[in-house]
Amino acid sequence: ELALAWAAWKTYLGRPETDGWRCLAMSSVGDALRQGNPEEAMPVLEANLELTRKHFSRDIDLTLRAQTNLAACFFSLEKFEKSLVLMREIYKGHLARSPVSPDSIAAGFNLSTQLSRLERFDEGRTLLRDQVLPVALRSLGADHSITLKIMQMLAWNLMVNPESTRDDLLEAEPIMQDVLKRRRRVLGPAHPDTVRSKKSLEILHEKLMAHVQTELAWRGHSDPSARDIPTPSSRPKGTSGAELPRK
């Protein structure tokens, strides 16, 4: 792939910067380099994005390709903040083209994942719950693999935040239960995604029980109000993923 990319670049190198084929050839070289040497690819992809913005800003597809390649390169180099900046632009670009397309949904999901990785849990949760998930449910349906990934990420975001409250965990529980139920039905109980969902739900229940035990210890076993603390076993079943609970 790299050899073909270099051959294309040599073919179009003599053309002016405004030539679309020259721009695509540069992009191909940068993307091919990224697979094996992201450090070497980074300046090529940065130059390609600058060139694209300068001469082809009206070409949304070309711009999104340049942004995506550079964002992936930054990610490979663990330059997560720089990657995040581009991922915001990528999501905005896909929304401008088609808010309900699978590409827009995937871009929103990728952005939320990066936000969670950078421990911006509140922003990631809001993005998923208020923007990405409602669109996925309407356009893809609750059983679609992408929708289930979004639901799982929302629940995981609520669970892994170090500042998660018991209410956050109780909000995550019915979402995870719904994901597990749907994956069992659609994929089967032995599928890796189903197994991961089951494990995530087990971890969530452990966290919930830890919260309950902490509150019981704080209130004291003799406090009648302690009996009102919901636990994973005593709490009524939650709603389906299409009717996510809100605070």
PDB file of C-alpha atoms in Angstrom:
ATOM      1  CA  GLU A   1       0.000   0.000   0.000  1.00  0.00           C
ATOM      2  CA  LEU A   2       2.806   2.409   0.856  1.00  0.00           C
ATOM      3  CA  ALA A   3       4.574   1.673  -2.428  1.00  0.00           C
ATOM      4  CA  LEU A   4       1.403   2.430  -4.392  1.00  0.00           C
ATOM      5  CA  ALA A   5       0.869   5.629  -2.420  1.00  0.00           C
ATOM      6  CA  TRP A   6       4.417   6.804  -3.116  1.00  0.00           C
ATOM      7  CA  ALA A   7       3.988   5.980  -6.813  1.00  0.00           C
ATOM      8  CA  ALA A   8       0.809   8.059  -6.947  1.00  0.00           C
ATOM      9  CA  TRP A   9       2.515  10.933  -5.133  1.00  0.00           C
ATOM     10  CA  LYS A  10       5.425  10.931  -7.595  1.00  0.00           C
ATOM     11  CA  THR A  11       2.924  10.949 -10.447  1.00  0.00           C
ATOM     12  CA  TYR A  12       1.016  13.998  -9.220  1.00  0.00           C
ATOM     13  CA  LEU A  13       3.774  15.879  -7.378  1.00  0.00           C
ATOM     14  CA  GLY A  14       4.432  18.238 -10.290  1.00  0.00           C
ATOM     15  CA  ARG A  15       0.834  19.405 -10.428  1.00  0.00           C
ATOM     16  CA  PRO A  16      -0.308  22.621  -8.679  1.00  0.00           C
ATOM     17  CA  GLU A  17      -1.543  22.529  -5.064  1.00  0.00           C
ATOM     18  CA  THR A  18      -5.067  23.126  -6.283  1.00  0.00           C
ATOM     19  CA  ASP A  19      -5.118  19.799  -8.126  1.00  0.00           C
ATOM     20  CA  GLY A  20      -7.448  17.350  -6.372  1.00  0.00           C
ATOM     21  CA  TRP A  21      -5.495  14.250  -7.414  1.00  0.00           C
ATOM     22  CA  ARG A  22      -2.323  15.682  -5.898  1.00  0.00           C
ATOM     23  CA  CYS A  23      -4.145  16.274  -2.626  1.00  0.00           C
ATOM     24  CA  LEU A  24      -5.541  12.728  -2.607  1.00  0.00           C
ATOM     25  CA  ALA A  25      -2.100  11.291  -3.325  1.00  0.00           C
ATOM     26  CA  MET A  26      -0.628  13.164  -0.362  1.00  0.00           C
ATOM     27  CA  SER A  27      -3.435  11.871   1.827  1.00  0.00           C
ATOM     28  CA  SER A  28      -2.758   8.311   0.678  1.00  0.00           C
ATOM     29  CA  VAL A  29       0.942   8.595   1.523  1.00  0.00           C
ATOM     30  CA  GLY A  30       0.177   9.927   4.990  1.00  0.00           C
ATOM     31  CA  ASP A  31      -2.437   7.259   5.677  1.00  0.00           C
ATOM     32  CA  ALA A  32      -0.131   4.461   4.490  1.00  0.00           C
ATOM     33  CA  LEU A  33       2.715   5.771   6.645  1.00  0.00           C
ATOM     34  CA  ARG A  34       0.384   5.967   9.640  1.00  0.00           C
ATOM     35  CA  GLN A  35      -0.126   2.216   9.589  1.00  0.00           C
ATOM     36  CA  GLY A  36       3.508   1.530  10.425  1.00  0.00           C
ATOM     37  CA  ASN A  37       5.117   4.788  11.466  1.00  0.00           C
ATOM     38  CA  PRO A  38       2.654   7.382  12.807  1.00  0.00           C
ATOM     39  CA  GLU A  39       5.466   9.699  13.891  1.00  0.00           C
ATOM     40  CA  GLU A  40       6.660   9.970  10.291  1.00  0.00           C
ATOM     41  CA  ALA A  41       3.091  10.238   9.014  1.00  0.00           C
ATOM     42  CA  MET A  42       2.089  13.128  11.267  1.00  0.00           C
ATOM     43  CA  PRO A  43       3.763  16.016   9.359  1.00  0.00           C
ATOM     44  CA  VAL A  44       2.479  14.622   6.058  1.00  0.00           C
ATOM     45  CA  LEU A  45      -1.088  14.423   7.358  1.00  0.00           C
ATOM     46  CA  GLU A  46      -0.844  17.864   8.959  1.00  0.00           C
ATOM     47  CA  ALA A  47       0.322  19.337   5.636  1.00  0.00           C
ATOM     48  CA  ASN A  48      -2.486  17.505   3.857  1.00  0.00           C
ATOM     49  CA  LEU A  49      -5.146  18.932   6.178  1.00  0.00           C
ATOM     50  CA  GLU A  50      -3.713  22.438   5.815  1.00  0.00           C
ATOM     51  CA  LEU A  51      -3.736  22.068   2.033  1.00  0.00           C
ATOM     52  CA  THR A  52      -7.290  20.732   2.083  1.00  0.00           C
ATOM     53  CA  ARG A  53      -8.553  23.618   4.209  1.00  0.00           C
ATOM     54  CA  LYS A  54      -6.770  26.111   1.983  1.00  0.00           C
ATOM     55  CA  HIS A  55      -7.966  24.893  -1.415  1.00  0.00           C
ATOM     56  CA  PHE A  56     -10.793  22.391  -0.879  1.00  0.00           C
ATOM     57  CA  SER A  57     -12.728  23.684   2.126  1.00  0.00           C
ATOM     58  CA  ARG A  58     -16.023  23.243   0.274  1.00  0.00           C
ATOM     59  CA  ASP A  59     -15.353  19.553  -0.318  1.00  0.00           C
ATOM     60  CA  ILE A  60     -16.770  18.055   2.879  1.00  0.00           C
ATOM     61  CA  ASP A  61     -15.747  14.490   2.054  1.00  0.00           C
ATOM     62  CA  LEU A  62     -12.143  15.457   1.353  1.00  0.00           C
ATOM     63  CA  THR A  63     -11.981  17.560   4.508  1.00  0.00           C
ATOM     64  CA  LEU A  64     -13.457  14.804   6.671  1.00  0.00           C
ATOM     65  CA  ARG A  65     -10.979  12.312   5.241  1.00  0.00           C
ATOM     66  CA  ALA A  66      -8.027  14.578   6.029  1.00  0.00           C
ATOM     67  CA  GLN A  67      -9.313  15.260   9.550  1.00  0.00           C
ATOM     68  CA  THR A  68     -10.016  11.585  10.238  1.00  0.00           C
ATOM     69  CA  ASN A  69      -6.574  10.451   9.101  1.00  0.00           C
ATOM     70  CA  LEU A  70      -4.817  13.051  11.239  1.00  0.00           C
ATOM     71  CA  ALA A  71      -7.045  12.369  14.262  1.00  0.00           C
ATOM     72  CA  ALA A  72      -6.209   8.665  14.015  1.00  0.00           C
ATOM     73  CA  CYS A  73      -2.520   9.506  13.775  1.00  0.00           C
ATOM     74  CA  PHE A  74      -2.676  11.735  16.852  1.00  0.00           C
ATOM     75  CA  PHE A  75      -4.483   8.936  18.678  1.00  0.00           C
ATOM     76  CA  SER A  76      -1.792   6.410  17.745  1.00  0.00           C
ATOM     77  CA  LEU A  77       0.818   8.793  19.135  1.00  0.00           C
ATOM     78  CA  GLU A  78      -1.268   9.276  22.317  1.00  0.00           C
ATOM     79  CA  LYS A  79      -1.759  12.950  21.530  1.00  0.00           C
ATOM     80  CA  PHE A  80      -5.299  12.630  22.820  1.00  0.00           C
ATOM     81  CA  GLU A  81      -6.092  16.325  23.282  1.00  0.00           C
ATOM     82  CA  LYS A  82      -5.126  17.085  19.686  1.00  0.00           C
ATOM     83  CA  SER A  83      -7.149  14.110  18.524  1.00  0.00           C
ATOM     84  CA  LEU A  84     -10.137  15.374  20.504  1.00  0.00           C
ATOM     85  CA  VAL A  85     -10.060  18.762  18.771  1.00  0.00           C
ATOM     86  CA  LEU A  86     -10.256  17.075  15.376  1.00  0.00           C
ATOM     87  CA  MET A  87     -12.918  14.606  16.490  1.00  0.00           C
ATOM     88  CA  ARG A  88     -15.150  17.519  17.462  1.00  0.00           C
ATOM     89  CA  GLU A  89     -14.670  18.996  13.983  1.00  0.00           C
ATOM     90  CA  ILE A  90     -15.332  15.601  12.361  1.00  0.00           C
ATOM     91  CA  TYR A  91     -18.599  15.161  14.259  1.00  0.00           C
ATOM     92  CA  LYS A  92     -19.658  18.702  13.366  1.00  0.00           C
ATOM     93  CA  GLY A  93     -18.844  18.048   9.706  1.00  0.00           C
ATOM     94  CA  HIS A  94     -20.895  14.852   9.590  1.00  0.00           C
ATOM     95  CA  LEU A  95     -23.823  16.574  11.297  1.00  0.00           C
ATOM     96  CA  ALA A  96     -23.727  19.341   8.693  1.00  0.00           C
ATOM     97  CA  ARG A  97     -23.914  16.774   5.910  1.00  0.00           C
ATOM     98  CA  SER A  98     -26.513  14.427   7.424  1.00  0.00           C
ATOM     99  CA  PRO A  99     -27.442  14.434  11.130  1.00  0.00           C
ATOM    100  CA  VAL A 100     -29.050  10.970  10.999  1.00  0.00           C
ATOM    101  CA  SER A 101     -26.509   9.099   8.877  1.00  0.00           C
ATOM    102  CA  PRO A 102     -24.577   6.118  10.284  1.00  0.00           C
ATOM    103  CA  ASP A 103     -21.374   8.136   9.768  1.00  0.00           C
ATOM    104  CA  SER A 104     -22.701  10.938  11.990  1.00  0.00           C
ATOM    105  CA  ILE A 105     -23.742   8.454  14.664  1.00  0.00           C
ATOM    106  CA  ALA A 106     -20.346   6.716  14.523  1.00  0.00           C
ATOM    107  CA  ALA A 107     -18.529  10.066  14.724  1.00  0.00           C
ATOM    108  CA  GLY A 108     -20.574  11.030  17.781  1.00  0.00           C
ATOM    109  CA  PHE A 109     -19.836   7.689  19.412  1.00  0.00           C
ATOM    110  CA  ASN A 110     -16.100   8.044  18.701  1.00  0.00           C
ATOM    111  CA  LEU A 111     -16.127  11.549  20.167  1.00  0.00           C
ATOM    112  CA  SER A 112     -17.863  10.349  23.334  1.00  0.00           C
ATOM    113  CA  THR A 113     -15.338   7.533  23.684  1.00  0.00           C
ATOM    114  CA  GLN A 114     -12.475  10.005  23.481  1.00  0.00           C
ATOM    115  CA  LEU A 115     -14.148  12.280  26.025  1.00  0.00           C
ATOM    116  CA  SER A 116     -14.454   9.381  28.446  1.00  0.00           C
ATOM    117  CA  ARG A 117     -10.833   8.401  27.828  1.00  0.00           C
ATOM    118  CA  LEU A 118      -9.852  11.927  28.859  1.00  0.00           C
ATOM    119  CA  GLU A 119     -12.151  11.613  31.901  1.00  0.00           C
ATOM    120  CA  ARG A 120     -14.591  14.233  30.662  1.00  0.00           C
ATOM    121  CA  PHE A 121     -17.397  11.986  31.763  1.00  0.00           C
ATOM    122  CA  ASP A 122     -20.137  14.598  32.109  1.00  0.00           C
ATOM    123  CA  GLU A 123     -19.668  15.907  28.583  1.00  0.00           C
ATOM    124  CA  GLY A 124     -19.450  12.405  27.146  1.00  0.00           C
ATOM    125  CA  ARG A 125     -22.605  11.313  28.966  1.00  0.00           C
ATOM    126  CA  THR A 126     -24.547  14.366  27.797  1.00  0.00           C
ATOM    127  CA  LEU A 127     -23.439  13.844  24.202  1.00  0.00           C
ATOM    128  CA  LEU A 128     -24.514  10.204  24.202  1.00  0.00           C
ATOM    129  CA  ARG A 129     -27.766  10.569  26.092  1.00  0.00           C
ATOM    130  CA  ASP A 130     -29.061  13.772  24.523  1.00  0.00           C
ATOM    131  CA  GLN A 131     -27.727  13.618  20.966  1.00  0.00           C
ATOM    132  CA  VAL A 132     -26.204  10.389  19.717  1.00  0.00           C
ATOM    133  CA  LEU A 133     -28.448   7.739  21.276  1.00  0.00           C
ATOM    134  CA  PRO A 134     -31.829   9.301  20.340  1.00  0.00           C
ATOM    135  CA  VAL A 135     -30.722   9.546  16.702  1.00  0.00           C
ATOM    136  CA  ALA A 136     -29.429   5.963  16.704  1.00  0.00           C
ATOM    137  CA  LEU A 137     -32.676   4.645  18.174  1.00  0.00           C
ATOM    138  CA  ARG A 138     -34.751   6.450  15.535  1.00  0.00           C
ATOM    139  CA  SER A 139     -32.629   5.701  12.487  1.00  0.00           C
ATOM    140  CA  LEU A 140     -31.022   2.334  13.318  1.00  0.00           C
ATOM    141  CA  GLY A 141     -33.304   0.773  15.892  1.00  0.00           C
ATOM    142  CA  ALA A 142     -32.641  -0.524  19.404  1.00  0.00           C
ATOM    143  CA  ASP A 143     -31.240  -3.892  18.252  1.00  0.00           C
ATOM    144  CA  HIS A 144     -28.605  -2.471  15.892  1.00  0.00           C
ATOM    145  CA  SER A 145     -25.019  -3.215  16.900  1.00  0.00           C
ATOM    146  CA  ILE A 146     -24.044   0.465  16.831  1.00  0.00           C
ATOM    147  CA  THR A 147     -27.020   1.437  18.996  1.00  0.00           C
ATOM    148  CA  LEU A 148     -26.118  -1.248  21.517  1.00  0.00           C
ATOM    149  CA  LYS A 149     -22.526  -0.017  21.608  1.00  0.00           C
ATOM    150  CA  ILE A 150     -23.786   3.491  22.317  1.00  0.00           C
ATOM    151  CA  MET A 151     -26.048   2.255  25.108  1.00  0.00           C
ATOM    152  CA  GLN A 152     -23.203   0.216  26.584  1.00  0.00           C
ATOM    153  CA  MET A 153     -20.882   3.227  26.456  1.00  0.00           C
ATOM    154  CA  LEU A 154     -23.480   5.428  28.161  1.00  0.00           C
ATOM    155  CA  ALA A 155     -23.882   2.929  30.989  1.00  0.00           C
ATOM    156  CA  TRP A 156     -20.114   2.432  31.239  1.00  0.00           C
ATOM    157  CA  ASN A 157     -19.621   6.204  31.393  1.00  0.00           C
ATOM    158  CA  LEU A 158     -22.055   6.394  34.304  1.00  0.00           C
ATOM    159  CA  MET A 159     -20.288   3.520  36.044  1.00  0.00           C
ATOM    160  CA  VAL A 160     -16.569   4.291  35.698  1.00  0.00           C
ATOM    161  CA  ASN A 161     -16.693   7.981  36.553  1.00  0.00           C
ATOM    162  CA  PRO A 162     -14.816   8.244  39.886  1.00  0.00           C
ATOM    163  CA  GLU A 163     -17.466  10.732  40.998  1.00  0.00           C
ATOM    164  CA  SER A 164     -20.376   8.436  40.127  1.00  0.00           C
ATOM    165  CA  THR A 165     -23.144   8.476  42.700  1.00  0.00           C
ATOM    166  CA  ARG A 166     -25.505   5.654  43.618  1.00  0.00           C
ATOM    167  CA  ASP A 167     -28.112   7.370  41.424  1.00  0.00           C
ATOM    168  CA  ASP A 168     -25.710   7.238  38.475  1.00  0.00           C
ATOM    169  CA  LEU A 169     -25.242   3.509  39.007  1.00  0.00           C
ATOM    170  CA  LEU A 170     -28.977   2.980  39.317  1.00  0.00           C
ATOM    171  CA  GLU A 171     -29.427   4.836  36.043  1.00  0.00           C
ATOM    172  CA  ALA A 172     -26.808   2.640  34.367  1.00  0.00           C
ATOM    173  CA  GLU A 173     -28.295  -0.640  35.595  1.00  0.00           C
ATOM    174  CA  PRO A 174     -31.436  -0.870  33.399  1.00  0.00           C
ATOM    175  CA  ILE A 175     -29.439   0.277  30.378  1.00  0.00           C
ATOM    176  CA  MET A 176     -26.912  -2.531  30.853  1.00  0.00           C
ATOM    177  CA  GLN A 177     -29.702  -5.028  31.496  1.00  0.00           C
ATOM    178  CA  ASP A 178     -31.381  -4.006  28.253  1.00  0.00           C
ATOM    179  CA  VAL A 179     -28.137  -4.282  26.272  1.00  0.00           C
ATOM    180  CA  LEU A 180     -27.460  -7.731  27.698  1.00  0.00           C
ATOM    181  CA  LYS A 181     -30.991  -8.912  26.939  1.00  0.00           C
ATOM    182  CA  ARG A 182     -30.853  -7.693  23.347  1.00  0.00           C
ATOM    183  CA  ARG A 183     -27.390  -9.105  22.707  1.00  0.00           C
ATOM    184  CA  ARG A 184     -28.433 -12.483  24.062  1.00  0.00           C
ATOM    185  CA  ARG A 185     -31.397 -12.509  21.711  1.00  0.00           C
ATOM    186  CA  VAL A 186     -29.638 -11.125  18.633  1.00  0.00           C
ATOM    187  CA  LEU A 187     -26.102 -12.512  19.020  1.00  0.00           C
ATOM    188  CA  GLY A 188     -26.514 -15.449  21.373  1.00  0.00           C
ATOM    189  CA  PRO A 189     -25.196 -15.965  24.913  1.00  0.00           C
ATOM    190  CA  ALA A 190     -21.713 -17.072  23.826  1.00  0.00           C
ATOM    191  CA  HIS A 191     -20.930 -14.098  21.585  1.00  0.00           C
ATOM    192  CA  PRO A 192     -17.994 -12.002  22.888  1.00  0.00           C
ATOM    193  CA  ASP A 193     -20.143  -8.839  23.006  1.00  0.00           C
ATOM    194  CA  THR A 194     -22.760 -10.660  25.076  1.00  0.00           C
ATOM    195  CA  VAL A 195     -20.103 -12.002  27.423  1.00  0.00           C
ATOM    196  CA  ARG A 196     -18.640  -8.504  27.849  1.00  0.00           C
ATOM    197  CA  SER A 197     -22.086  -7.087  28.602  1.00  0.00           C
ATOM    198  CA  LYS A 198     -22.665  -9.766  31.238  1.00  0.00           C
ATOM    199  CA  LYS A 199     -19.317  -8.998  32.853  1.00  0.00           C
ATOM    200  CA  SER A 200     -20.027  -5.244  32.820  1.00  0.00           C
ATOM    201  CA  LEU A 201     -23.354  -5.816  34.552  1.00  0.00           C
ATOM    202  CA  GLU A 202     -21.649  -7.946  37.202  1.00  0.00           C
ATOM    203  CA  ILE A 203     -19.121  -5.170  37.837  1.00  0.00           C
ATOM    204  CA  LEU A 204     -21.947  -2.639  38.075  1.00  0.00           C
ATOM    205  CA  HIS A 205     -23.758  -4.777  40.660  1.00  0.00           C
ATOM    206  CA  GLU A 206     -20.549  -5.031  42.685  1.00  0.00           C
ATOM    207  CA  LYS A 207     -20.233  -1.248  42.657  1.00  0.00           C
ATOM    208  CA  LEU A 208     -23.873  -0.839  43.641  1.00  0.00           C
ATOM    209  CA  MET A 209     -23.510  -3.218  46.549  1.00  0.00           C
ATOM    210  CA  ALA A 210     -20.389  -1.377  47.679  1.00  0.00           C
ATOM    211  CA  HIS A 211     -22.372   1.879  47.667  1.00  0.00           C
ATOM    212  CA  VAL A 212     -25.185   0.249  49.639  1.00  0.00           C
ATOM    213  CA  GLN A 213     -22.823  -1.206  52.220  1.00  0.00           C
ATOM    214  CA  THR A 214     -21.101   2.167  52.625  1.00  0.00           C
ATOM    215  CA  GLU A 215     -24.417   3.931  53.159  1.00  0.00           C
ATOM    216  CA  LEU A 216     -25.614   1.279  55.584  1.00  0.00           C
ATOM    217  CA  ALA A 217     -22.426   1.614  57.582  1.00  0.00           C
ATOM    218  CA  TRP A 218     -22.781   5.376  57.620  1.00  0.00           C
ATOM    219  CA  ARG A 219     -26.446   5.418  58.585  1.00  0.00           C
ATOM    220  CA  GLY A 220     -26.252   2.512  60.973  1.00  0.00           C
ATOM    221  CA  HIS A 221     -28.219  -0.717  60.762  1.00  0.00           C
ATOM    222  CA  SER A 222     -30.757   0.553  63.279  1.00  0.00           C
ATOM    223  CA  ASP A 223     -31.817   3.469  61.082  1.00  0.00           C
ATOM    224  CA  PRO A 224     -35.199   2.535  59.509  1.00  0.00           C
ATOM    225  CA  SER A 225     -34.479   4.700  56.471  1.00  0.00           C
ATOM    226  CA  ALA A 226     -31.571   2.416  55.573  1.00  0.00           C
ATOM    227  CA  ARG A 227     -34.086  -0.203  54.510  1.00  0.00           C
ATOM    228  CA  ASP A 228     -35.182   2.094  51.698  1.00  0.00           C
ATOM    229  CA  ILE A 229     -31.835   1.983  49.888  1.00  0.00           C
ATOM    230  CA  PRO A 230     -32.455   0.154  46.583  1.00  0.00           C
ATOM    231  CA  THR A 231     -30.110  -2.688  45.687  1.00  0.00           C
ATOM    232  CA  PRO A 232     -29.642  -4.594  42.434  1.00  0.00           C
ATOM    233  CA  SER A 233     -31.815  -7.427  43.733  1.00  0.00           C
ATOM    234  CA  SER A 234     -34.577  -5.329  45.297  1.00  0.00           C
ATOM    235  CA  ARG A 235     -34.852  -2.605  42.659  1.00  0.00           C
ATOM    236  CA  PRO A 236     -37.705  -2.944  40.108  1.00  0.00           C
ATOM    237  CA  LYS A 237     -36.678  -3.712  36.564  1.00  0.00           C
ATOM    238  CA  GLY A 238     -35.754  -0.608  34.578  1.00  0.00           C
ATOM    239  CA  THR A 239     -37.105   0.610  31.301  1.00  0.00           C
ATOM    240  CA  SER A 240     -35.863  -0.513  27.921  1.00  0.00           C
ATOM    241  CA  GLY A 241     -33.078   1.258  26.054  1.00  0.00           C
ATOM    242  CA  ALA A 242     -35.678   3.151  24.026  1.00  0.00           C
ATOM    243  CA  GLU A 243     -36.881   4.797  27.231  1.00  0.00           C
ATOM    244  CA  LEU A 244     -33.719   5.671  29.021  1.00  0.00           C
ATOM    245  CA  PRO A 245     -34.127   6.936  32.568  1.00  0.00           C
ATOM    246  CA  ARG A 246     -33.087  10.496  33.208  1.00  0.00           C
ATOM    247  CA  LYS A 247     -32.045  12.236  36.347  1.00  0.00           C
TER     248      LYS A 247
END
